[in-house]
JSON list of N, CA, C and O in Angstrom, two decimals:
[
{"chain": "L", "resi": 356, "resn": "MET", "atom": "N", "xyz": [9.25, 19.22, 2.70]},
{"chain": "L", "resi": 356, "resn": "MET", "atom": "CA", "xyz": [9.56, 18.89, 1.28]},
{"chain": "L", "resi": 356, "resn": "MET", "atom": "C", "xyz": [9.54, 20.08, 0.57]},
{"chain": "L", "resi": 356, "resn": "MET", "atom": "O", "xyz": [8.36, 20.62, 0.52]},
{"chain": "L", "resi": 357, "resn": "GLU", "atom": "N", "xyz": [10.46, 20.39, -0.37]},
{"chain": "L", "resi": 357, "resn": "GLU", "atom": "CA", "xyz": [10.63, 21.57, -1.15]},
{"chain": "L", "resi": 357, "resn": "GLU", "atom": "C", "xyz": [10.06, 21.32, -2.36]},
{"chain": "L", "resi": 357, "resn": "GLU", "atom": "O", "xyz": [10.05, 20.03, -3.00]},
{"chain": "L", "resi": 358, "resn": "ALA", "atom": "N", "xyz": [9.18, 22.08, -2.79]},
{"chain": "L", "resi": 358, "resn": "ALA", "atom": "CA", "xyz": [8.29, 21.88, -4.23]},
{"chain": "L", "resi": 358, "resn": "ALA", "atom": "C", "xyz": [9.36, 22.36, -5.37]},
{"chain": "L", "resi": 358, "resn": "ALA", "atom": "O", "xyz": [10.27, 23.15, -5.14]},
{"chain": "L", "resi": 359, "resn": "ARG", "atom": "N", "xyz": [9.03, 21.56, -6.47]},
{"chain": "L", "resi": 359, "resn": "ARG", "atom": "CA", "xyz": [10.01, 22.14, -7.72]},
{"chain": "L", "resi": 359, "resn": "ARG", "atom": "C", "xyz": [9.35, 23.37, -8.19]},
{"chain": "L", "resi": 359, "resn": "ARG", "atom": "O", "xyz": [8.46, 23.82, -7.87]},
{"chain": "L", "resi": 360, "resn": "LYS", "atom": "N", "xyz": [10.46, 24.10, -8.86]},
{"chain": "L", "resi": 360, "resn": "LYS", "atom": "CA", "xyz": [9.99, 25.40, -9.65]},
{"chain": "L", "resi": 360, "resn": "LYS", "atom": "C", "xyz": [8.62, 25.50, -10.39]},
{"chain": "L", "resi": 360, "resn": "LYS", "atom": "O", "xyz": [8.32, 24.45, -11.03]},
{"chain": "L", "resi": 361, "resn": "GLY", "atom": "N", "xyz": [7.72, 26.24, -9.91]},
{"chain": "L", "resi": 361, "resn": "GLY", "atom": "CA", "xyz": [6.57, 26.57, -10.53]},
{"chain": "L", "resi": 361, "resn": "GLY", "atom": "C", "xyz": [5.49, 25.48, -9.71]},
{"chain": "L", "resi": 361, "resn": "GLY", "atom": "O", "xyz": [4.10, 25.65, -10.14]},
{"chain": "L", "resi": 362, "resn": "GLU", "atom": "N", "xyz": [5.58, 24.89, -9.01]},
{"chain": "L", "resi": 362, "resn": "GLU", "atom": "CA", "xyz": [4.64, 23.78, -8.13]},
{"chain": "L", "resi": 362, "resn": "GLU", "atom": "C", "xyz": [4.45, 24.73, -6.75]},
{"chain": "L", "resi": 362, "resn": "GLU", "atom": "O", "xyz": [5.29, 25.27, -6.24]},
{"chain": "L", "resi": 363, "resn": "GLN", "atom": "N", "xyz": [3.13, 24.21, -6.05]},
{"chain": "L", "resi": 363, "resn": "GLN", "atom": "CA", "xyz": [2.96, 24.91, -5.06]},
{"chain": "L", "resi": 363, "resn": "GLN", "atom": "C", "xyz": [3.40, 23.74, -4.01]},
{"chain": "L", "resi": 363, "resn": "GLN", "atom": "O", "xyz": [3.39, 22.76, -3.83]},
{"chain": "L", "resi": 364, "resn": "ASN", "atom": "N", "xyz": [3.90, 24.33, -2.63]},
{"chain": "L", "resi": 364, "resn": "ASN", "atom": "CA", "xyz": [4.05, 23.28, -1.57]},
{"chain": "L", "resi": 364, "resn": "ASN", "atom": "C", "xyz": [2.77, 22.56, -1.26]},
{"chain": "L", "resi": 364, "resn": "ASN", "atom": "O", "xyz": [1.73, 23.09, -1.23]},
{"chain": "L", "resi": 365, "resn": "ARG", "atom": "N", "xyz": [2.95, 21.16, -0.79]},
{"chain": "L", "resi": 365, "resn": "ARG", "atom": "CA", "xyz": [2.03, 20.59, -0.62]},
{"chain": "L", "resi": 365, "resn": "ARG", "atom": "C", "xyz": [2.31, 19.85, 0.87]},
{"chain": "L", "resi": 365, "resn": "ARG", "atom": "O", "xyz": [3.61, 19.54, 1.19]},
{"chain": "L", "resi": 366, "resn": "HIS", "atom": "N", "xyz": [1.35, 19.31, 1.46]},
{"chain": "L", "resi": 366, "resn": "HIS", "atom": "CA", "xyz": [1.46, 18.83, 2.71]},
{"chain": "L", "resi": 366, "resn": "HIS", "atom": "C", "xyz": [1.20, 17.21, 2.71]},
{"chain": "L", "resi": 366, "resn": "HIS", "atom": "O", "xyz": [0.09, 16.71, 2.34]},
{"chain": "L", "resi": 367, "resn": "TRP", "atom": "N", "xyz": [2.36, 16.58, 2.68]},
{"chain": "L", "resi": 367, "resn": "TRP", "atom": "CA", "xyz": [2.00, 15.01, 2.45]},
{"chain": "L", "resi": 367, "resn": "TRP", "atom": "C", "xyz": [1.94, 14.46, 3.87]},
{"chain": "L", "resi": 367, "resn": "TRP", "atom": "O", "xyz": [2.50, 14.91, 4.84]},
{"chain": "L", "resi": 368, "resn": "PHE", "atom": "N", "xyz": [1.43, 13.22, 3.95]},
{"chain": "L", "resi": 368, "resn": "PHE", "atom": "CA", "xyz": [1.16, 12.49, 5.06]},
{"chain": "L", "resi": 368, "resn": "PHE", "atom": "C", "xyz": [1.06, 11.08, 4.77]},
{"chain": "L", "resi": 368, "resn": "PHE", "atom": "O", "xyz": [0.78, 10.61, 3.77]},
{"chain": "L", "resi": 369, "resn": "ARG", "atom": "N", "xyz": [1.51, 10.14, 5.83]},
{"chain": "L", "resi": 369, "resn": "ARG", "atom": "CA", "xyz": [1.42, 8.80, 5.35]},
{"chain": "L", "resi": 369, "resn": "ARG", "atom": "C", "xyz": [0.43, 8.29, 6.61]},
{"chain": "L", "resi": 369, "resn": "ARG", "atom": "O", "xyz": [0.13, 8.97, 7.64]},
{"chain": "L", "resi": 370, "resn": "SER", "atom": "N", "xyz": [-0.37, 7.11, 6.14]},
{"chain": "L", "resi": 370, "resn": "SER", "atom": "CA", "xyz": [-1.31, 6.60, 7.31]},
{"chain": "L", "resi": 370, "resn": "SER", "atom": "C", "xyz": [-0.98, 5.21, 7.49]},
{"chain": "L", "resi": 370, "resn": "SER", "atom": "O", "xyz": [0.13, 4.79, 6.77]},
{"chain": "L", "resi": 371, "resn": "GLU", "atom": "N", "xyz": [-1.45, 4.62, 8.64]},
{"chain": "L", "resi": 371, "resn": "GLU", "atom": "CA", "xyz": [-1.01, 3.18, 8.88]},
{"chain": "L", "resi": 371, "resn": "GLU", "atom": "C", "xyz": [-1.61, 2.21, 8.01]},
{"chain": "L", "resi": 371, "resn": "GLU", "atom": "O", "xyz": [-2.79, 2.51, 7.62]},
{"chain": "L", "resi": 372, "resn": "ARG", "atom": "N", "xyz": [-0.96, 1.52, 7.13]},
{"chain": "L", "resi": 372, "resn": "ARG", "atom": "CA", "xyz": [-1.67, 0.55, 6.05]},
{"chain": "L", "resi": 372, "resn": "ARG", "atom": "C", "xyz": [-2.21, -0.76, 6.70]},
{"chain": "L", "resi": 372, "resn": "ARG", "atom": "O", "xyz": [-2.90, -1.34, 6.16]},
{"chain": "L", "resi": 373, "resn": "PHE", "atom": "N", "xyz": [-1.57, -1.14, 7.75]},
{"chain": "L", "resi": 373, "resn": "PHE", "atom": "CA", "xyz": [-2.25, -2.34, 8.58]},
{"chain": "L", "resi": 373, "resn": "PHE", "atom": "C", "xyz": [-3.11, -1.91, 9.43]},
{"chain": "L", "resi": 373, "resn": "PHE", "atom": "O", "xyz": [-2.83, -1.06, 10.24]},
{"chain": "L", "resi": 374, "resn": "SER", "atom": "N", "xyz": [-4.04, -2.59, 9.64]},
{"chain": "L", "resi": 374, "resn": "SER", "atom": "CA", "xyz": [-5.11, -2.63, 10.86]},
{"chain": "L", "resi": 374, "resn": "SER", "atom": "C", "xyz": [-5.78, -4.01, 11.22]},
{"chain": "L", "resi": 374, "resn": "SER", "atom": "O", "xyz": [-5.36, -4.87, 10.60]},
{"chain": "L", "resi": 375, "resn": "LEU", "atom": "N", "xyz": [-5.86, -3.74, 12.70]},
{"chain": "L", "resi": 375, "resn": "LEU", "atom": "CA", "xyz": [-6.23, -5.17, 13.32]},
{"chain": "L", "resi": 375, "resn": "LEU", "atom": "C", "xyz": [-7.77, -4.87, 13.69]},
{"chain": "L", "resi": 375, "resn": "LEU", "atom": "O", "xyz": [-7.95, -3.82, 14.31]},
{"chain": "L", "resi": 376, "resn": "VAL", "atom": "N", "xyz": [-8.38, -5.85, 13.03]},
{"chain": "L", "resi": 376, "resn": "VAL", "atom": "CA", "xyz": [-10.14, -5.69, 13.36]},
{"chain": "L", "resi": 376, "resn": "VAL", "atom": "C", "xyz": [-10.37, -7.05, 13.80]},
{"chain": "L", "resi": 376, "resn": "VAL", "atom": "O", "xyz": [-10.28, -8.12, 13.26]},
{"chain": "L", "resi": 377, "resn": "ASN", "atom": "N", "xyz": [-11.16, -6.98, 15.17]},
{"chain": "L", "resi": 377, "resn": "ASN", "atom": "CA", "xyz": [-11.64, -8.22, 15.71]},
{"chain": "L", "resi": 377, "resn": "ASN", "atom": "C", "xyz": [-10.52, -9.46, 15.51]},
{"chain": "L", "resi": 377, "resn": "ASN", "atom": "O", "xyz": [-11.01, -10.48, 15.17]},
{"chain": "L", "resi": 378, "resn": "GLY", "atom": "N", "xyz": [-9.61, -9.28, 15.89]},
{"chain": "L", "resi": 378, "resn": "GLY", "atom": "CA", "xyz": [-8.22, -10.22, 16.04]},
{"chain": "L", "resi": 378, "resn": "GLY", "atom": "C", "xyz": [-7.84, -10.47, 14.61]},
{"chain": "L", "resi": 378, "resn": "GLY", "atom": "O", "xyz": [-7.00, -11.81, 14.40]},
{"chain": "L", "resi": 379, "resn": "GLN", "atom": "N", "xyz": [-8.10, -10.15, 13.51]},
{"chain": "L", "resi": 379, "resn": "GLN", "atom": "CA", "xyz": [-7.81, -10.35, 12.28]},
{"chain": "L", "resi": 379, "resn": "GLN", "atom": "C", "xyz": [-7.17, -9.20, 11.32]},
{"chain": "L", "resi": 379, "resn": "GLN", "atom": "O", "xyz": [-7.39, -7.97, 11.89]},
{"chain": "L", "resi": 380, "resn": "TRP", "atom": "N", "xyz": [-6.16, -9.48, 10.84]},
{"chain": "L", "resi": 380, "resn": "TRP", "atom": "CA", "xyz": [-5.14, -8.23, 10.31]},
{"chain": "L", "resi": 380, "resn": "TRP", "atom": "C", "xyz": [-5.46, -7.80, 8.73]},
{"chain": "L", "resi": 380, "resn": "TRP", "atom": "O", "xyz": [-5.88, -8.99, 8.04]},
{"chain": "L", "resi": 381, "resn": "PHE", "atom": "N", "xyz": [-5.67, -6.59, 8.52]},
{"chain": "L", "resi": 381, "resn": "PHE", "atom": "CA", "xyz": [-5.98, -6.17, 6.97]},
{"chain": "L", "resi": 381, "resn": "PHE", "atom": "C", "xyz": [-4.80, -5.22, 6.59]},
{"chain": "L", "resi": 381, "resn": "PHE", "atom": "O", "xyz": [-4.16, -4.59, 7.46]},
{"chain": "L", "resi": 382, "resn": "PHE", "atom": "N", "xyz": [-4.72, -5.16, 5.23]},
{"chain": "L", "resi": 382, "resn": "PHE", "atom": "CA", "xyz": [-3.78, -4.07, 4.79]},
{"chain": "L", "resi": 382, "resn": "PHE", "atom": "C", "xyz": [-4.54, -3.28, 3.56]},
{"chain": "L", "resi": 382, "resn": "PHE", "atom": "O", "xyz": [-5.65, -3.89, 3.06]},
{"chain": "L", "resi": 383, "resn": "GLN", "atom": "N", "xyz": [-4.42, -1.95, 3.60]},
{"chain": "L", "resi": 383, "resn": "GLN", "atom": "CA", "xyz": [-5.17, -0.87, 2.56]},
{"chain": "L", "resi": 383, "resn": "GLN", "atom": "C", "xyz": [-3.88, -0.75, 1.65]},
{"chain": "L", "resi": 383, "resn": "GLN", "atom": "O", "xyz": [-2.78, -0.38, 1.81]},
{"chain": "L", "resi": 384, "resn": "THR", "atom": "N", "xyz": [-4.59, -0.77, 0.30]},
{"chain": "L", "resi": 384, "resn": "THR", "atom": "CA", "xyz": [-3.86, -0.37, -0.67]},
{"chain": "L", "resi": 384, "resn": "THR", "atom": "C", "xyz": [-3.86, 1.19, -1.26]},
{"chain": "L", "resi": 384, "resn": "THR", "atom": "O", "xyz": [-4.75, 1.74, -0.69]},
{"chain": "L", "resi": 385, "resn": "ARG", "atom": "N", "xyz": [-2.91, 1.42, -2.03]},
{"chain": "L", "resi": 385, "resn": "ARG", "atom": "CA", "xyz": [-3.19, 2.87, -2.39]},
{"chain": "L", "resi": 385, "resn": "ARG", "atom": "C", "xyz": [-4.51, 3.42, -3.04]},
{"chain": "L", "resi": 385, "resn": "ARG", "atom": "O", "xyz": [-4.78, 4.47, -3.27]},
{"chain": "L", "resi": 386, "resn": "GLU", "atom": "N", "xyz": [-4.96, 2.13, -3.89]},
{"chain": "L", "resi": 386, "resn": "GLU", "atom": "CA", "xyz": [-6.04, 2.17, -4.91]},
{"chain": "L", "resi": 386, "resn": "GLU", "atom": "C", "xyz": [-7.49, 2.41, -3.74]},
{"chain": "L", "resi": 386, "resn": "GLU", "atom": "O", "xyz": [-8.59, 2.48, -4.27]},
{"chain": "L", "resi": 387, "resn": "GLY", "atom": "N", "xyz": [-7.13, 2.05, -2.60]},
{"chain": "L", "resi": 387, "resn": "GLY", "atom": "CA", "xyz": [-8.14, 2.04, -1.70]},
{"chain": "L", "resi": 387, "resn": "GLY", "atom": "C", "xyz": [-8.89, 0.77, -1.04]},
{"chain": "L", "resi": 387, "resn": "GLY", "atom": "O", "xyz": [-9.88, 1.11, -0.53]},
{"chain": "L", "resi": 388, "resn": "SER", "atom": "N", "xyz": [-8.39, -0.25, -1.80]},
{"chain": "L", "resi": 388, "resn": "SER", "atom": "CA", "xyz": [-8.96, -1.32, -1.55]},
{"chain": "L", "resi": 388, "resn": "SER", "atom": "C", "xyz": [-8.50, -1.92, -0.15]},
{"chain": "L", "resi": 388, "resn": "SER", "atom": "O", "xyz": [-7.26, -1.69, 0.09]},
{"chain": "L", "resi": 389, "resn": "ILE", "atom": "N", "xyz": [-9.12, -2.61, 0.70]},
{"chain": "L", "resi": 389, "resn": "ILE", "atom": "CA", "xyz": [-8.83, -3.37, 2.01]},
{"chain": "L", "resi": 389, "resn": "ILE", "atom": "C", "xyz": [-8.66, -4.80, 1.63]},
{"chain": "L", "resi": 389, "resn": "ILE", "atom": "O", "xyz": [-9.69, -5.40, 1.19]},
{"chain": "L", "resi": 390, "resn": "GLU", "atom": "N", "xyz": [-7.49, -5.61, 1.78]},
{"chain": "L", "resi": 390, "resn": "GLU", "atom": "CA", "xyz": [-7.19, -6.94, 1.73]},
{"chain": "L", "resi": 390, "resn": "GLU", "atom": "C", "xyz": [-7.33, -7.54, 2.98]},
{"chain": "L", "resi": 390, "resn": "GLU", "atom": "O", "xyz": [-6.69, -7.14, 4.16]},
{"chain": "L", "resi": 391, "resn": "GLY", "atom": "N", "xyz": [-7.62, -8.89, 3.19]},
{"chain": "L", "resi": 391, "resn": "GLY", "atom": "CA", "xyz": [-7.61, -9.54, 4.31]},
{"chain": "L", "resi": 391, "resn": "GLY", "atom": "C", "xyz": [-9.12, -10.41, 4.32]},
{"chain": "L", "resi": 391, "resn": "GLY", "atom": "O", "xyz": [-9.77, -10.30, 3.64]},
{"chain": "L", "resi": 392, "resn": "PRO", "atom": "N", "xyz": [-9.09, -11.04, 5.49]},
{"chain": "L", "resi": 392, "resn": "PRO", "atom": "CA", "xyz": [-8.52, -10.90, 6.80]},
{"chain": "L", "resi": 392, "resn": "PRO", "atom": "C", "xyz": [-7.07, -11.97, 6.66]},
{"chain": "L", "resi": 392, "resn": "PRO", "atom": "O", "xyz": [-7.09, -12.95, 5.82]},
{"chain": "L", "resi": 393, "resn": "PHE", "atom": "N", "xyz": [-6.16, -11.76, 7.57]},
{"chain": "L", "resi": 393, "resn": "PHE", "atom": "CA", "xyz": [-5.04, -12.47, 7.86]},
{"chain": "L", "resi": 393, "resn": "PHE", "atom": "C", "xyz": [-5.02, -12.88, 9.30]},
{"chain": "L", "resi": 393, "resn": "PHE", "atom": "O", "xyz": [-5.44, -12.00, 10.19]},
{"chain": "L", "resi": 394, "resn": "ASP", "atom": "N", "xyz": [-4.21, -13.76, 9.75]},
{"chain": "L", "resi": 394, "resn": "ASP", "atom": "CA", "xyz": [-4.13, -14.39, 10.95]},
{"chain": "L", "resi": 394, "resn": "ASP", "atom": "C", "xyz": [-3.26, -13.59, 11.91]},
{"chain": "L", "resi": 394, "resn": "ASP", "atom": "O", "xyz": [-3.35, -13.57, 12.76]},
{"chain": "L", "resi": 395, "resn": "SER", "atom": "N", "xyz": [-2.07, -13.11, 11.00]},
{"chain": "L", "resi": 395, "resn": "SER", "atom": "CA", "xyz": [-1.07, -12.27, 11.70]},
{"chain": "L", "resi": 395, "resn": "SER", "atom": "C", "xyz": [-0.59, -11.05, 11.32]},
{"chain": "L", "resi": 395, "resn": "SER", "atom": "O", "xyz": [-0.77, -11.06, 9.59]},
{"chain": "L", "resi": 396, "resn": "VAL", "atom": "N", "xyz": [0.08, -10.45, 11.70]},
{"chain": "L", "resi": 396, "resn": "VAL", "atom": "CA", "xyz": [0.42, -9.00, 10.94]},
{"chain": "L", "resi": 396, "resn": "VAL", "atom": "C", "xyz": [1.77, -9.58, 9.96]},
{"chain": "L", "resi": 396, "resn": "VAL", "atom": "O", "xyz": [1.74, -8.79, 8.69]},
{"chain": "L", "resi": 397, "resn": "HIS", "atom": "N", "xyz": [2.35, -10.37, 10.34]},
{"chain": "L", "resi": 397, "resn": "HIS", "atom": "CA", "xyz": [3.38, -10.88, 9.55]},
{"chain": "L", "resi": 397, "resn": "HIS", "atom": "C", "xyz": [2.72, -11.56, 8.16]},
{"chain": "L", "resi": 397, "resn": "HIS", "atom": "O", "xyz": [3.15, -11.37, 7.24]},
{"chain": "L", "resi": 398, "resn": "GLU", "atom": "N", "xyz": [2.00, -12.17, 8.14]},
{"chain": "L", "resi": 398, "resn": "GLU", "atom": "CA", "xyz": [1.12, -12.91, 7.15]},
{"chain": "L", "resi": 398, "resn": "GLU", "atom": "C", "xyz": [0.41, -11.79, 6.44]},
{"chain": "L", "resi": 398, "resn": "GLU", "atom": "O", "xyz": [0.59, -11.78, 5.03]},
{"chain": "L", "resi": 399, "resn": "ALA", "atom": "N", "xyz": [-0.15, -10.70, 6.88]},
{"chain": "L", "resi": 399, "resn": "ALA", "atom": "CA", "xyz": [-0.37, -9.40, 5.90]},
{"chain": "L", "resi": 399, "resn": "ALA", "atom": "C", "xyz": [0.74, -8.89, 5.42]},
{"chain": "L", "resi": 399, "resn": "ALA", "atom": "O", "xyz": [0.38, -8.52, 4.33]},
{"chain": "L", "resi": 400, "resn": "GLU", "atom": "N", "xyz": [1.79, -8.62, 6.15]},
{"chain": "L", "resi": 400, "resn": "GLU", "atom": "CA", "xyz": [3.11, -8.13, 5.37]},
{"chain": "L", "resi": 400, "resn": "GLU", "atom": "C", "xyz": [3.50, -8.89, 4.39]},
{"chain": "L", "resi": 400, "resn": "GLU", "atom": "O", "xyz": [3.73, -8.25, 3.07]},
{"chain": "L", "resi": 401, "resn": "MET", "atom": "N", "xyz": [3.36, -10.05, 4.40]},
{"chain": "L", "resi": 401, "resn": "MET", "atom": "CA", "xyz": [3.90, -11.15, 3.36]},
{"chain": "L", "resi": 401, "resn": "MET", "atom": "C", "xyz": [2.80, -11.00, 2.04]},
{"chain": "L", "resi": 401, "resn": "MET", "atom": "O", "xyz": [3.41, -10.63, 0.83]},
{"chain": "L", "resi": 402, "resn": "GLU", "atom": "N", "xyz": [1.67, -11.19, 2.45]},
{"chain": "L", "resi": 402, "resn": "GLU", "atom": "CA", "xyz": [0.59, -10.71, 1.17]},
{"chain": "L", "resi": 402, "resn": "GLU", "atom": "C", "xyz": [0.73, -9.39, 0.47]},
{"chain": "L", "resi": 402, "resn": "GLU", "atom": "O", "xyz": [0.59, -9.31, -0.78]},
{"chain": "L", "resi": 403, "resn": "LEU", "atom": "N", "xyz": [0.99, -8.36, 1.29]},
{"chain": "L", "resi": 403, "resn": "LEU", "atom": "CA", "xyz": [1.02, -6.99, 0.62]},
{"chain": "L", "resi": 403, "resn": "LEU", "atom": "C", "xyz": [2.38, -6.98, -0.22]},
{"chain": "L", "resi": 403, "resn": "LEU", "atom": "O", "xyz": [2.36, -6.34, -1.39]},
{"chain": "L", "resi": 404, "resn": "MET", "atom": "N", "xyz": [3.40, -7.63, 0.18]},
{"chain": "L", "resi": 404, "resn": "MET", "atom": "CA", "xyz": [4.49, -7.85, -0.67]},
{"chain": "L", "resi": 404, "resn": "MET", "atom": "C", "xyz": [4.45, -8.52, -2.12]},
{"chain": "L", "resi": 404, "resn": "MET", "atom": "O", "xyz": [4.65, -7.84, -3.18]},
{"chain": "L", "resi": 405, "resn": "LEU", "atom": "N", "xyz": [3.57, -9.73, -1.98]},
{"chain": "L", "resi": 405, "resn": "LEU", "atom": "CA", "xyz": [3.00, -10.39, -3.20]},
{"chain": "L", "resi": 405, "resn": "LEU", "atom": "C", "xyz": [2.04, -9.51, -3.99]},
{"chain": "L", "resi": 405, "resn": "LEU", "atom": "O", "xyz": [2.15, -9.40, -5.17]},
{"chain": "L", "resi": 406, "resn": "TYR", "atom": "N", "xyz": [1.31, -8.51, -3.30]},
{"chain": "L", "resi": 406, "resn": "TYR", "atom": "CA", "xyz": [0.39, -7.61, -3.89]},
{"chain": "L", "resi": 406, "resn": "TYR", "atom": "C", "xyz": [1.28, -6.72, -4.83]},
{"chain": "L", "resi": 406, "resn": "TYR", "atom": "O", "xyz": [0.80, -6.40, -5.96]},
{"chain": "L", "resi": 407, "resn": "LEU", "atom": "N", "xyz": [2.25, -6.11, -4.10]},
{"chain": "L", "resi": 407, "resn": "LEU", "atom": "CA", "xyz": [2.92, -5.12, -4.72]},
{"chain": "L", "resi": 407, "resn": "LEU", "atom": "C", "xyz": [3.75, -5.73, -6.13]},
{"chain": "L", "resi": 407, "resn": "LEU", "atom": "O", "xyz": [3.90, -5.08, -6.93]},
{"chain": "L", "resi": 408, "resn": "ARG", "atom": "N", "xyz": [4.07, -6.96, -5.91]},
{"chain": "L", "resi": 408, "resn": "ARG", "atom": "CA", "xyz": [5.00, -7.74, -6.83]},
{"chain": "L", "resi": 408, "resn": "ARG", "atom": "C", "xyz": [4.12, -7.69, -7.89]},
{"chain": "L", "resi": 408, "resn": "ARG", "atom": "O", "xyz": [4.41, -7.62, -9.20]},
{"chain": "L", "resi": 409, "resn": "HIS", "atom": "N", "xyz": [2.90, -8.21, -8.00]},
{"chain": "L", "resi": 409, "resn": "HIS", "atom": "CA", "xyz": [1.93, -8.56, -8.66]},
{"chain": "L", "resi": 409, "resn": "HIS", "atom": "C", "xyz": [1.56, -7.19, -9.54]},
{"chain": "L", "resi": 409, "resn": "HIS", "atom": "O", "xyz": [1.57, -7.25, -10.53]},
{"chain": "L", "resi": 410, "resn": "ALA", "atom": "N", "xyz": [1.32, -5.83, -8.81]},
{"chain": "L", "resi": 410, "resn": "ALA", "atom": "CA", "xyz": [1.15, -4.83, -9.57]},
{"chain": "L", "resi": 410, "resn": "ALA", "atom": "C", "xyz": [2.22, -4.40, -10.34]},
{"chain": "L", "resi": 410, "resn": "ALA", "atom": "O", "xyz": [1.77, -3.82, -11.26]},
{"chain": "L", "resi": 411, "resn": "ASP", "atom": "N", "xyz": [3.55, -4.68, -10.02]},
{"chain": "L", "resi": 411, "resn": "ASP", "atom": "CA", "xyz": [4.60, -4.29, -10.52]},
{"chain": "L", "resi": 411, "resn": "ASP", "atom": "C", "xyz": [4.57, -5.04, -11.98]},
{"chain": "L", "resi": 411, "resn": "ASP", "atom": "O", "xyz": [4.99, -4.40, -13.16]},
{"chain": "L", "resi": 412, "resn": "ASP", "atom": "N", "xyz": [4.34, -6.36, -12.03]},
{"chain": "L", "resi": 412, "resn": "ASP", "atom": "CA", "xyz": [4.47, -7.19, -13.24]},
{"chain": "L", "resi": 412, "resn": "ASP", "atom": "C", "xyz": [3.39, -6.72, -14.02]},
{"chain": "L", "resi": 412, "resn": "ASP", "atom": "O", "xyz": [3.53, -6.57, -15.40]},
{"chain": "L", "resi": 413, "resn": "HIS", "atom": "N", "xyz": [2.13, -6.08, -13.66]},
{"chain": "L", "resi": 413, "resn": "HIS", "atom": "CA", "xyz": [1.19, -5.88, -14.52]},
{"chain": "L", "resi": 413, "resn": "HIS", "atom": "C", "xyz": [1.95, -4.30, -15.20]},
{"chain": "L", "resi": 413, "resn": "HIS", "atom": "O", "xyz": [1.43, -4.13, -16.48]},
{"chain": "L", "resi": 414, "resn": "LEU", "atom": "N", "xyz": [2.31, -3.24, -14.39]},
{"chain": "L", "resi": 414, "resn": "LEU", "atom": "CA", "xyz": [2.83, -2.20, -15.21]},
{"chain": "L", "resi": 414, "resn": "LEU", "atom": "C", "xyz": [3.87, -2.66, -16.16]},
{"chain": "L", "resi": 414, "resn": "LEU", "atom": "O", "xyz": [3.87, -1.78, -17.08]},
{"chain": "L", "resi": 415, "resn": "PHE", "atom": "N", "xyz": [5.02, -3.15, -15.97]},
{"chain": "L", "resi": 415, "resn": "PHE", "atom": "CA", "xyz": [5.68, -3.80, -16.89]},
{"chain": "L", "resi": 415, "resn": "PHE", "atom": "C", "xyz": [5.30, -4.57, -18.26]},
{"chain": "L", "resi": 415, "resn": "PHE", "atom": "O", "xyz": [5.52, -4.31, -19.25]},
{"chain": "L", "resi": 416, "resn": "GLN", "atom": "N", "xyz": [4.15, -5.23, -17.96]},
{"chain": "L", "resi": 416, "resn": "GLN", "atom": "CA", "xyz": [3.61, -5.78, -19.10]},
{"chain": "L", "resi": 416, "resn": "GLN", "atom": "C", "xyz": [2.61, -4.92, -19.62]},
{"chain": "L", "resi": 416, "resn": "GLN", "atom": "O", "xyz": [1.99, -5.49, -20.94]},
{"chain": "L", "resi": 417, "resn": "GLY", "atom": "N", "xyz": [2.32, -3.74, -19.08]},
{"chain": "L", "resi": 417, "resn": "GLY", "atom": "CA", "xyz": [1.34, -2.79, -19.77]},
{"chain": "L", "resi": 417, "resn": "GLY", "atom": "C", "xyz": [-0.04, -3.10, -19.90]},
{"chain": "L", "resi": 417, "resn": "GLY", "atom": "O", "xyz": [-1.04, -2.81, -20.21]},
{"chain": "L", "resi": 418, "resn": "VAL", "atom": "N", "xyz": [-0.24, -3.98, -18.63]},
{"chain": "L", "resi": 418, "resn": "VAL", "atom": "CA", "xyz": [-1.74, -4.48, -18.12]},
{"chain": "L", "resi": 418, "resn": "VAL", "atom": "C", "xyz": [-2.08, -3.64, -16.89]},
{"chain": "L", "resi": 418, "resn": "VAL", "atom": "O", "xyz": [-1.34, -3.83, -16.04]},
{"chain": "L", "resi": 419, "resn": "CYS", "atom": "N", "xyz": [-3.30, -3.11, -16.97]},
{"chain": "L", "resi": 419, "resn": "CYS", "atom": "CA", "xyz": [-3.68, -2.58, -15.74]},
{"chain": "L", "resi": 419, "resn": "CYS", "atom": "C", "xyz": [-5.15, -2.34, -15.91]},
{"chain": "L", "resi": 419, "resn": "CYS", "atom": "O", "xyz": [-5.96, -2.11, -16.74]}
]
């Protein structure tokens, strides 16, 4: 990825957001919290989407 004028190049990386621990699924947020447990990866994905939607609601309402 190219840096903008005046900025240094940075190395970006992605990590896996979902993890399976002892048969239960979890997801990690950008804020560093770990949410779960969930019975399936599909349930964890749905809960992540709800989490993100809720976070967006707070941003638009000026609450955080």
